[in-house]
Coordinates of C-alpha atoms and ligand atoms in Angstrom, one line a residue:
M1 CA 36.2 -95.3 -12.3
S2 CA 36.7 -92.1 -14.9
L3 CA 38.1 -89.0 -14.4
E4 CA 35.2 -87.7 -15.8
E5 CA 33.5 -89.3 -13.5
Q6 CA 35.3 -88.8 -10.2
I7 CA 34.9 -85.2 -10.4
T8 CA 30.8 -85.0 -11.0
K9 CA 31.4 -88.0 -7.6
L10 CA 33.4 -85.4 -5.6
L11 CA 31.0 -82.5 -6.5
D12 CA 28.2 -83.8 -6.6
K13 CA 26.1 -81.8 -4.5
V14 CA 27.9 -78.7 -5.2
N15 CA 25.9 -75.5 -6.7
T16 CA 29.3 -73.0 -6.8
A17 CA 32.9 -73.9 -6.2
A18 CA 36.1 -72.0 -6.1
I19 CA 39.4 -72.4 -6.7
V20 CA 42.1 -70.6 -4.7
C21 CA 45.6 -70.3 -4.2
N22 CA 47.3 -70.3 -0.8
Q23 CA 50.9 -69.5 -1.0
F24 CA 52.5 -66.6 -3.5
G25 CA 50.5 -67.6 -6.6
D26 CA 51.7 -70.0 -9.6
T27 CA 50.4 -72.8 -8.2
G28 CA 48.1 -74.4 -11.0
K29 CA 44.8 -72.6 -10.5
G30 CA 44.4 -72.8 -14.3
K31 CA 44.5 -76.5 -15.0
F32 CA 42.5 -77.1 -12.0
V33 CA 40.0 -74.8 -13.1
D34 CA 40.4 -76.1 -17.1
L35 CA 39.6 -79.6 -15.2
L36 CA 36.5 -78.1 -13.7
A37 CA 35.5 -76.1 -16.2
F38 CA 35.6 -79.3 -19.2
Y39 CA 33.6 -81.9 -17.0
W40 CA 32.0 -79.8 -14.4
A41 CA 31.1 -76.0 -14.3
D42 CA 28.6 -74.0 -16.7
I43 CA 29.9 -70.7 -15.6
I44 CA 33.3 -69.6 -15.1
A45 CA 33.9 -66.5 -13.4
R46 CA 36.8 -64.3 -12.2
G47 CA 37.1 -61.5 -9.5
T48 CA 40.5 -60.6 -8.3
G49 CA 43.4 -59.5 -10.3
G50 CA 43.7 -58.0 -13.9
A51 CA 46.6 -58.6 -16.7
N52 CA 49.0 -59.4 -13.5
A53 CA 47.9 -62.6 -13.4
G54 CA 48.8 -65.4 -16.9
H55 CA 48.3 -68.9 -17.5
T56 CA 48.9 -70.4 -20.4
I57 CA 46.2 -71.8 -22.7
N58 CA 46.9 -74.3 -25.8
I59 CA 45.3 -73.2 -28.8
K60 CA 45.7 -75.9 -32.1
G61 CA 49.1 -76.9 -30.5
K62 CA 50.5 -73.7 -30.0
D63 CA 50.6 -72.3 -25.8
Y64 CA 49.8 -68.4 -25.7
V65 CA 50.4 -67.0 -22.1
F66 CA 46.3 -64.9 -21.6
H67 CA 46.6 -62.5 -18.8
M68 CA 42.9 -60.9 -18.8
L69 CA 40.1 -64.1 -20.0
P70 CA 39.4 -66.3 -18.2
S71 CA 40.6 -69.8 -18.0
G72 CA 38.0 -71.8 -19.3
M73 CA 37.5 -69.7 -22.4
L74 CA 37.8 -72.6 -24.5
H75 CA 35.0 -74.5 -24.1
D76 CA 31.5 -73.9 -24.5
K77 CA 30.8 -71.9 -21.5
I78 CA 29.9 -68.8 -19.9
N79 CA 32.9 -67.0 -18.9
I80 CA 32.3 -63.9 -17.0
I81 CA 35.4 -61.1 -15.8
G82 CA 33.7 -59.7 -12.0
C83 CA 33.5 -56.6 -11.1
G84 CA 36.4 -57.2 -8.4
V85 CA 38.6 -57.3 -11.7
A86 CA 41.6 -54.3 -12.9
F87 CA 40.0 -54.6 -16.4
D88 CA 42.7 -54.5 -18.9
P89 CA 41.1 -53.4 -22.6
R90 CA 44.6 -53.6 -24.2
E91 CA 45.2 -56.8 -22.6
A92 CA 41.8 -58.4 -23.5
C93 CA 41.2 -57.4 -27.4
N94 CA 44.1 -58.7 -27.8
E95 CA 43.3 -61.8 -26.8
I96 CA 40.1 -61.9 -28.0
D97 CA 41.9 -61.2 -31.2
I98 CA 44.5 -64.1 -30.8
L99 CA 41.0 -66.3 -30.1
E100 CA 39.2 -65.2 -33.7
Q101 CA 43.0 -65.9 -35.6
A102 CA 42.8 -69.4 -34.4
G103 CA 39.2 -70.0 -35.3
R104 CA 37.3 -69.1 -31.9
N105 CA 34.7 -66.2 -30.9
S106 CA 34.3 -65.0 -27.8
N107 CA 30.6 -64.9 -27.8
N108 CA 31.1 -67.0 -24.3
L109 CA 32.7 -63.5 -22.3
R110 CA 30.8 -61.5 -20.0
I111 CA 32.5 -58.6 -18.7
S112 CA 31.1 -56.9 -16.0
Y113 CA 30.6 -53.2 -16.5
N114 CA 31.2 -52.3 -12.7
A115 CA 34.7 -53.6 -13.6
K116 CA 37.7 -51.5 -12.6
L117 CA 39.4 -49.8 -15.8
V118 CA 43.1 -49.6 -16.2
L119 CA 44.6 -46.9 -17.9
P120 CA 48.1 -45.6 -19.5
Q121 CA 48.6 -43.7 -16.2
H122 CA 48.5 -46.2 -14.0
I123 CA 50.9 -48.5 -16.0
L124 CA 53.2 -45.6 -16.1
L125 CA 52.7 -44.6 -11.8
D126 CA 53.0 -48.5 -11.1
M127 CA 56.4 -48.8 -14.3
L128 CA 57.6 -45.6 -12.3
K129 CA 57.7 -46.0 -9.2
E130 CA 59.6 -49.9 -9.8
S131 CA 62.4 -47.5 -11.0
N132 CA 62.8 -46.3 -7.6
T133 CA 64.7 -48.2 -4.6
D134 CA 61.2 -48.5 -2.9
K135 CA 60.1 -50.7 -5.5
I136 CA 58.7 -54.1 -4.7
G137 CA 58.7 -55.8 -7.6
T138 CA 55.3 -55.5 -9.4
T139 CA 54.6 -56.6 -12.4
G140 CA 54.2 -53.2 -13.7
R141 CA 50.1 -53.5 -15.5
G142 CA 49.8 -50.6 -13.2
M143 CA 47.7 -52.8 -10.4
G144 CA 48.5 -49.7 -7.2
P145 CA 47.7 -46.8 -9.0
L146 CA 44.7 -48.5 -10.0
Y147 CA 43.2 -49.5 -6.6
T148 CA 44.8 -46.6 -5.2
D149 CA 42.1 -44.5 -7.8
H150 CA 39.4 -46.5 -6.7
T151 CA 39.5 -46.1 -3.0
A152 CA 40.3 -42.9 -3.9
R153 CA 37.0 -42.8 -5.4
T154 CA 38.6 -41.0 -8.8
G155 CA 38.7 -44.1 -10.5
L156 CA 36.3 -45.1 -14.2
T157 CA 34.8 -48.6 -14.4
V158 CA 34.6 -50.8 -17.9
N159 CA 31.0 -49.4 -18.1
D160 CA 32.9 -45.6 -18.4
L161 CA 33.9 -47.2 -22.4
L162 CA 30.7 -46.5 -23.1
N163 CA 29.7 -42.9 -22.5
K164 CA 32.0 -40.8 -24.8
D165 CA 32.0 -37.4 -22.3
V166 CA 31.2 -39.7 -19.1
F167 CA 34.6 -40.8 -19.9
Y168 CA 36.7 -37.4 -20.9
Q169 CA 35.6 -35.4 -18.0
K170 CA 36.7 -38.8 -15.0
L171 CA 39.7 -39.3 -17.2
K172 CA 40.6 -35.2 -16.6
R173 CA 39.5 -35.4 -13.0
N174 CA 41.5 -38.6 -12.9
L175 CA 44.9 -37.4 -14.2
R176 CA 45.0 -33.8 -12.3
D177 CA 46.4 -34.6 -9.5
K178 CA 48.6 -37.2 -10.5
L179 CA 50.0 -34.4 -13.1
K180 CA 51.0 -32.3 -10.5
F181 CA 53.3 -35.1 -9.2
L182 CA 54.7 -36.8 -12.9
Q183 CA 55.5 -32.6 -14.1
T184 CA 58.3 -33.1 -10.9
A185 CA 59.2 -36.8 -11.7
D186 CA 62.6 -37.7 -14.2
Q187 CA 61.0 -36.5 -17.9
E188 CA 63.6 -38.6 -19.8
L189 CA 62.2 -41.8 -17.6
I190 CA 58.6 -40.6 -18.2
R191 CA 58.9 -40.3 -21.9
K192 CA 60.9 -44.0 -22.3
I193 CA 57.7 -45.9 -20.3
M194 CA 55.2 -44.1 -22.1
H195 CA 56.4 -45.5 -25.0
H196 CA 56.1 -48.9 -23.6
E197 CA 54.5 -51.8 -25.5
R198 CA 52.0 -51.7 -22.6
L199 CA 51.4 -48.3 -23.5
E200 CA 50.8 -48.8 -27.0
N201 CA 54.3 -47.8 -28.4
G202 CA 53.4 -44.2 -27.1
I203 CA 50.1 -43.2 -28.6
F204 CA 49.3 -41.3 -25.0
Y205 CA 52.1 -40.2 -25.1
S206 CA 52.4 -35.7 -25.5
P207 CA 56.2 -34.3 -25.3
T208 CA 54.2 -30.8 -23.2
E209 CA 51.4 -32.6 -21.4
I210 CA 52.6 -36.3 -20.6
F211 CA 49.6 -37.4 -21.7
D212 CA 47.2 -36.6 -25.6
T213 CA 43.9 -37.1 -23.8
S214 CA 42.4 -37.5 -27.3
A215 CA 44.6 -40.1 -28.6
I216 CA 43.4 -41.9 -24.5
L217 CA 39.5 -41.3 -25.5
E218 CA 40.0 -42.0 -29.1
R219 CA 41.8 -45.2 -28.3
Y220 CA 39.1 -46.3 -25.4
M221 CA 36.4 -44.9 -27.5
N222 CA 37.4 -47.7 -29.6
Y223 CA 37.4 -50.7 -27.1
G224 CA 33.9 -49.5 -26.4
E225 CA 33.2 -50.7 -29.3
L226 CA 34.3 -53.6 -29.9
L227 CA 33.7 -54.5 -26.1
K228 CA 30.2 -53.4 -26.2
E229 CA 28.1 -56.8 -27.5
L230 CA 30.6 -58.2 -24.3
I231 CA 30.0 -55.5 -21.1
T232 CA 26.7 -56.3 -19.6
N233 CA 25.6 -56.8 -15.5
T234 CA 27.6 -60.0 -14.0
E235 CA 26.9 -59.8 -10.9
E236 CA 23.1 -60.7 -11.9
I237 CA 24.3 -63.5 -14.3
I238 CA 25.8 -64.8 -11.1
R239 CA 23.0 -64.6 -8.7
E240 CA 20.2 -66.1 -11.0
A241 CA 22.5 -68.6 -11.9
L242 CA 22.7 -69.6 -8.0
G243 CA 21.7 -73.0 -7.0
K244 CA 20.6 -73.6 -11.1
Q245 CA 23.7 -74.0 -12.6
K246 CA 27.3 -75.1 -11.9
I247 CA 29.5 -71.7 -11.0
L248 CA 33.2 -72.4 -10.6
L249 CA 34.8 -69.7 -9.2
E250 CA 38.6 -69.1 -10.8
G251 CA 41.0 -67.6 -8.0
A252 CA 43.5 -64.8 -9.1
Q253 CA 47.6 -64.7 -7.6
G254 CA 47.6 -65.9 -3.6
L255 CA 46.2 -65.5 -0.2
L256 CA 49.4 -64.5 0.5
L257 CA 49.7 -61.7 -1.9
S258 CA 46.6 -60.6 -0.3
V259 CA 46.5 -56.8 0.3
D260 CA 44.2 -57.6 3.1
Y261 CA 46.1 -60.9 4.6
G262 CA 49.0 -61.4 2.7
T263 CA 52.8 -60.5 4.1
Y264 CA 52.0 -56.5 3.4
P265 CA 53.7 -54.4 2.0
F266 CA 55.3 -57.4 -0.3
V267 CA 51.9 -57.9 -1.8
T268 CA 49.1 -57.3 -5.1
P269 CA 46.7 -54.3 -4.1
S270 CA 43.4 -56.4 -4.2
D271 CA 42.2 -59.8 -2.2
P272 CA 42.7 -63.2 -4.1
S273 CA 41.8 -64.4 -0.9
I274 CA 37.7 -66.6 -1.5
Q275 CA 36.3 -63.6 0.8
G276 CA 38.0 -61.0 -1.8
L277 CA 36.9 -63.6 -5.0
A278 CA 33.1 -64.1 -4.1
K279 CA 32.6 -60.1 -3.9
G280 CA 34.9 -59.9 -7.0
V281 CA 31.6 -61.4 -8.4
G282 CA 29.0 -60.2 -6.5
L283 CA 28.6 -63.0 -4.5
N284 CA 28.7 -63.7 -0.4
E285 CA 31.6 -66.3 0.6
K286 CA 28.8 -67.8 2.0
A287 CA 27.1 -68.4 -1.4
V288 CA 30.3 -70.9 -1.7
D289 CA 29.8 -74.4 -1.5
V290 CA 33.4 -75.5 -1.3
V291 CA 36.6 -73.6 -1.5
Y292 CA 39.9 -75.8 -3.0
G293 CA 43.6 -74.2 -1.8
I294 CA 45.8 -75.2 -4.0
I295 CA 49.5 -75.4 -3.4
K296 CA 52.2 -76.5 -4.7
G297 CA 53.7 -80.5 -3.2
F298 CA 56.5 -79.7 -1.1
Y299 CA 58.4 -77.0 -2.1
M300 CA 57.3 -73.2 -2.9
T301 CA 57.6 -70.0 -4.9
R302 CA 57.5 -66.7 -5.0
V303 CA 58.0 -63.9 -8.1
G304 CA 58.7 -60.1 -6.5
D305 CA 60.2 -59.2 -3.4
G306 CA 59.3 -59.8 0.3
P307 CA 59.7 -62.3 2.5
M308 CA 60.1 -65.9 1.9
P309 CA 61.6 -67.4 5.4
T310 CA 62.3 -70.9 3.9
E311 CA 64.1 -70.1 0.3
F312 CA 67.0 -72.3 -1.5
G313 CA 69.6 -69.8 -0.5
G314 CA 68.3 -67.0 1.7
E315 CA 69.0 -64.2 0.0
K316 CA 71.6 -65.1 -2.3
S317 CA 69.2 -66.8 -3.8
A318 CA 66.2 -62.9 -4.3
E319 CA 69.4 -61.5 -5.9
W320 CA 70.2 -64.6 -7.9
C321 CA 66.3 -64.4 -9.5
R322 CA 66.7 -60.2 -9.6
T323 CA 69.4 -60.0 -12.5
N324 CA 68.8 -63.7 -13.7
N325 CA 66.5 -65.6 -16.1
R326 CA 65.4 -68.8 -18.0
E327 CA 68.1 -68.2 -20.6
T328 CA 70.8 -67.5 -17.9
E329 CA 70.2 -70.5 -16.4
K330 CA 69.0 -73.1 -18.8
A331 CA 72.9 -72.0 -20.2
N332 CA 74.9 -71.4 -16.9
C333 CA 73.1 -74.0 -15.1
S334 CA 72.2 -76.9 -16.3
Q335 CA 75.2 -79.2 -14.3
Y336 CA 72.6 -78.2 -11.3
T337 CA 70.6 -81.1 -9.9
I338 CA 67.7 -80.9 -7.3
N339 CA 69.8 -83.3 -4.9
N340 CA 73.0 -80.2 -4.8
H341 CA 74.3 -79.3 -1.5
D342 CA 74.7 -76.3 -2.3
E343 CA 71.0 -74.7 -1.2
L344 CA 71.0 -71.7 -4.1
Q345 CA 72.3 -74.5 -6.8
K346 CA 69.5 -76.8 -5.4
G347 CA 66.6 -73.6 -5.6
I348 CA 67.7 -73.1 -9.3
A349 CA 67.4 -76.7 -9.9
I350 CA 64.4 -77.1 -8.8
R351 CA 62.9 -73.8 -10.7
M352 CA 64.3 -75.3 -14.1
A353 CA 62.8 -78.6 -13.4
G354 CA 59.6 -77.2 -12.5
G355 CA 59.3 -74.6 -15.2
E356 CA 59.0 -71.8 -12.5
Y357 CA 59.4 -68.8 -14.3
G358 CA 56.6 -65.8 -14.3
A359 CA 54.6 -66.1 -17.1
T360 CA 53.5 -62.5 -17.0
T361 CA 56.9 -61.1 -16.4
K362 CA 59.3 -63.9 -17.8
R363 CA 61.3 -63.6 -13.6
P364 CA 62.6 -66.5 -12.0
R365 CA 60.4 -67.4 -9.1
R366 CA 62.1 -68.2 -5.9
T367 CA 62.3 -71.2 -4.8
G368 CA 62.2 -73.1 -1.3
W369 CA 60.6 -75.7 0.9
L370 CA 56.8 -76.1 1.9
D371 CA 56.0 -73.3 5.1
L372 CA 53.5 -74.5 7.3
P373 CA 53.2 -71.8 9.4
L374 CA 52.4 -69.6 5.9
L375 CA 50.2 -72.7 4.8
R376 CA 48.5 -72.6 8.1
H377 CA 47.6 -68.8 8.1
A378 CA 46.3 -69.3 4.5
M379 CA 44.0 -71.8 5.7
K380 CA 42.5 -69.3 8.4
I381 CA 40.7 -67.8 5.9
N382 CA 40.4 -70.4 2.7
G383 CA 39.4 -73.5 4.5
D384 CA 40.5 -76.3 5.3
K385 CA 40.2 -78.0 0.7
L386 CA 43.4 -78.3 -0.5
I387 CA 44.8 -79.5 -3.8
L388 CA 48.6 -79.6 -3.8
T389 CA 50.4 -79.5 -7.7
K390 CA 53.5 -80.1 -8.9
L391 CA 54.3 -83.4 -7.1
D392 CA 56.3 -85.1 -10.0
V393 CA 58.9 -82.0 -10.0
L394 CA 60.3 -84.0 -6.7
D395 CA 60.7 -87.1 -8.0
Q396 CA 64.2 -87.5 -7.7
C397 CA 65.2 -85.7 -4.4
E398 CA 66.6 -87.6 -2.0
T399 CA 65.1 -85.6 0.8
I400 CA 62.5 -83.5 1.5
K401 CA 62.0 -80.4 4.3
I402 CA 58.7 -79.4 5.3
C403 CA 59.1 -76.3 7.5
T404 CA 56.9 -77.0 10.3
E405 CA 57.5 -73.8 12.8
Y406 CA 59.8 -70.7 12.3
I407 CA 62.2 -69.3 15.4
Y408 CA 62.4 -65.7 16.2
Q409 CA 65.9 -64.5 15.7
G410 CA 64.9 -60.6 15.9
P411 CA 65.0 -57.7 18.0
D412 CA 62.1 -57.6 20.4
Y413 CA 58.6 -56.8 19.1
N414 CA 55.4 -55.9 19.5
I415 CA 52.4 -57.5 17.6
G416 CA 49.3 -56.0 19.2
N417 CA 49.7 -56.7 23.2
K418 CA 51.4 -58.9 22.8
T419 CA 55.5 -59.1 22.2
I420 CA 57.6 -61.4 20.5
R421 CA 61.5 -62.1 21.8
K422 CA 64.2 -63.5 20.2
G423 CA 63.9 -67.8 20.1
D424 CA 60.1 -67.5 20.3
I425 CA 58.5 -70.4 18.5
I426 CA 55.8 -70.0 16.1
Q427 CA 53.5 -72.1 14.4
T428 CA 52.1 -70.0 12.0
E429 CA 52.6 -67.1 10.2
I430 CA 52.3 -63.6 11.7
P431 CA 51.0 -61.8 8.6
D432 CA 53.8 -58.9 9.4
A433 CA 56.9 -58.6 6.7
Y434 CA 59.1 -57.1 9.3
F435 CA 58.6 -60.4 11.3
L436 CA 58.7 -63.0 9.1
Q437 CA 61.7 -61.3 8.1
H438 CA 63.1 -62.3 11.2
C439 CA 62.3 -65.9 11.0
T440 CA 64.2 -68.6 10.5
P441 CA 62.2 -72.6 9.5
N442 CA 62.7 -75.1 11.9
Y443 CA 62.6 -78.1 9.1
R444 CA 61.4 -81.6 9.6
V445 CA 63.0 -83.9 7.5
F446 CA 61.7 -87.1 5.2
D447 CA 63.4 -89.3 2.4
G448 CA 62.1 -88.7 -1.2
W449 CA 60.0 -91.3 -2.7
L450 CA 63.1 -91.9 -5.8
Q451 CA 59.9 -93.0 -8.3
K452 CA 58.2 -91.8 -11.4
T453 CA 55.2 -91.0 -9.7
T454 CA 53.4 -88.8 -13.7
D455 CA 51.2 -92.4 -14.2
A456 CA 50.0 -92.3 -11.5
T457 CA 45.4 -92.4 -11.9
N458 CA 45.1 -93.7 -8.1
Y459 CA 46.1 -92.9 -4.9
G460 CA 46.9 -96.1 -4.0
D461 CA 49.7 -95.5 -7.5
L462 CA 51.3 -92.8 -5.4
P463 CA 54.6 -94.4 -3.3
S464 CA 54.5 -94.3 0.4
K465 CA 56.7 -92.4 1.2
M466 CA 54.9 -89.4 -0.5
R467 CA 51.7 -90.7 1.0
N468 CA 53.3 -89.9 4.3
L469 CA 53.9 -86.4 3.8
I470 CA 51.0 -86.2 2.2
A471 CA 49.1 -87.2 5.1
F472 CA 51.6 -85.3 7.7
I473 CA 50.9 -81.9 5.7
D474 CA 46.8 -82.7 6.1
N475 CA 47.5 -83.0 9.8
E476 CA 49.7 -80.6 10.6
T477 CA 47.5 -78.4 9.6
K478 CA 43.9 -80.2 9.5
G479 CA 43.1 -79.6 6.3
R480 CA 42.8 -82.2 3.3
S481 CA 44.6 -82.5 0.7
A482 CA 40.8 -83.5 -2.0
M483 CA 42.7 -83.6 -5.3
L484 CA 46.4 -84.1 -5.9
S485 CA 48.4 -83.0 -9.3
V486 CA 51.1 -85.6 -10.9
G487 CA 51.9 -83.4 -14.1
P488 CA 50.4 -80.5 -16.5
E489 CA 48.1 -83.1 -18.9
R490 CA 44.3 -83.2 -17.4
E491 CA 44.3 -86.6 -16.7
Q492 CA 47.4 -86.3 -14.3
T493 CA 45.1 -86.0 -11.8
I494 CA 44.6 -87.9 -8.9
V495 CA 40.5 -87.1 -7.2
R496 CA 40.5 -88.5 -3.4
D497 CA 37.5 -89.0 -1.3
V498 CA 35.5 -90.3 -4.0
Ligands
LIG1 P1 51.2 -56.1 -8.8 O1 50.1 -57.2 -8.9 O2 51.9 -56.2 -9.6 O3 51.2 -54.9 -8.0 O4 52.5 -57.5 -7.9 C1 52.6 -57.3 -7.0 C2 53.4 -58.5 -6.4 O5 52.4 -59.6 -6.5 C3 54.8 -58.9 -7.4 O6 55.6 -59.3 -6.0 C4 54.1 -59.6 -7.8 O7 55.6 -60.3 -8.0 C5 53.2 -60.3 -7.7 N1 52.1 -60.7 -8.4 C6 50.8 -60.2 -8.9 N2 50.6 -61.1 -9.5 C7 50.6 -62.0 -9.8 C8 50.9 -63.8 -9.8 O8 49.8 -63.7 -10.7 N3 51.7 -64.2 -9.8 C9 52.6 -64.0 -8.8 N4 52.8 -63.1 -8.3 C10 52.0 -61.6 -8.7

């Protein structure tokens, strides 16, 4: 059976499918959205996150990192940016420009009039906070301040791009409280941030008022003019298509970064779970027929700060990732191998083998073994279907460890009416950063398969040692690995159960 036939069979009775991540993002959603968009979907819709996400698309042999446009843009399908998305018009217009220069148009794009509008003040406040000691390692795309405004009921929406007077009134109201705070902050630092490329190199900066509101108005009205044909009621499009067309929901980030379910406060301010995603396109999650939660096969990554019990090299690795980048690792670490006994060096080698550097921030992604307590927690919300990616990265790894449970090592800690004590064994993560920071992993150790897997096209082609590991994960999580990825290409995909 060809891959197309397998996908068609797998999704035979499905009208609406979703792809979300069960870890900290960067698990390869883009590849699977592209795959299902190519062979199956009529409509692809994003509902969460914003320009903090990133996926690489290849146009005429050249790679581009896109942040705003959905991963299905290159296919001749409707692509939707839903109401839950933090919409950055500068980023979207740049990406549309790139498409147009490559001879592609963006007529298949629809942007929700109700998506949340990223403004210069959001990016300034995000970057300002991240220059403090209480930073959490954000992507600096304005997400926290934007969603704060949304819940404080002072935010703007994409629709405001189309109504000059309303935009200006709302902009001024939105800035009022922020200016009081900003006037007490480090003015030199503000001046510097306001000249950042993401803030259009200083065009919104006023040395006396901080923001030149006329410049913001002019530029944002210009964006409105460029985008107006694409802005519409996307929620209605999706509801009308429900049950008639094949809808694919594209997640962003990962469940463990969810503001509601993740390792709070080291999280993104939106909810990347299936619930947040469905809501972010205007649907009830019950309308989604099948949800696939992606994880990396047998290792995992995290960008930014926050607890990660299985991290190779622990705190040393987190610090290393703060101060290094792809270039320094390439120059200084080529002798490390994924079988290194030194954990920090093993982690660096796995990062290099897997190309684990942030698409948005270029930061090295922290690496660690697969963590089942975290996965069990994620699957309680995202359901039991899994996709395992990057399985080939560990092809030459002699020993593979999987964290099956934690031992709590901290002082007595109350979670609701239960007290967790030193030495307690925990099998399912509790989404609480303090708790997680005091956990150490217990591992189950497996032999590696030591064999190339990138040419496998059927489950039976995979080495039995790898299949044992997959069965172990399914068994431990009471889930089912439905699709597997053994390389970046579309065809390097294995579909089970067909
Ligand atoms: P923010 O979303 O920029 O506010 O960042 C909050 C946290 O989420 C930081 O730890 C980021 O590194 C992380 N984060 C946000 N977007 C992504 C993503 O697409 N992949 C991985 N981590 C992300």
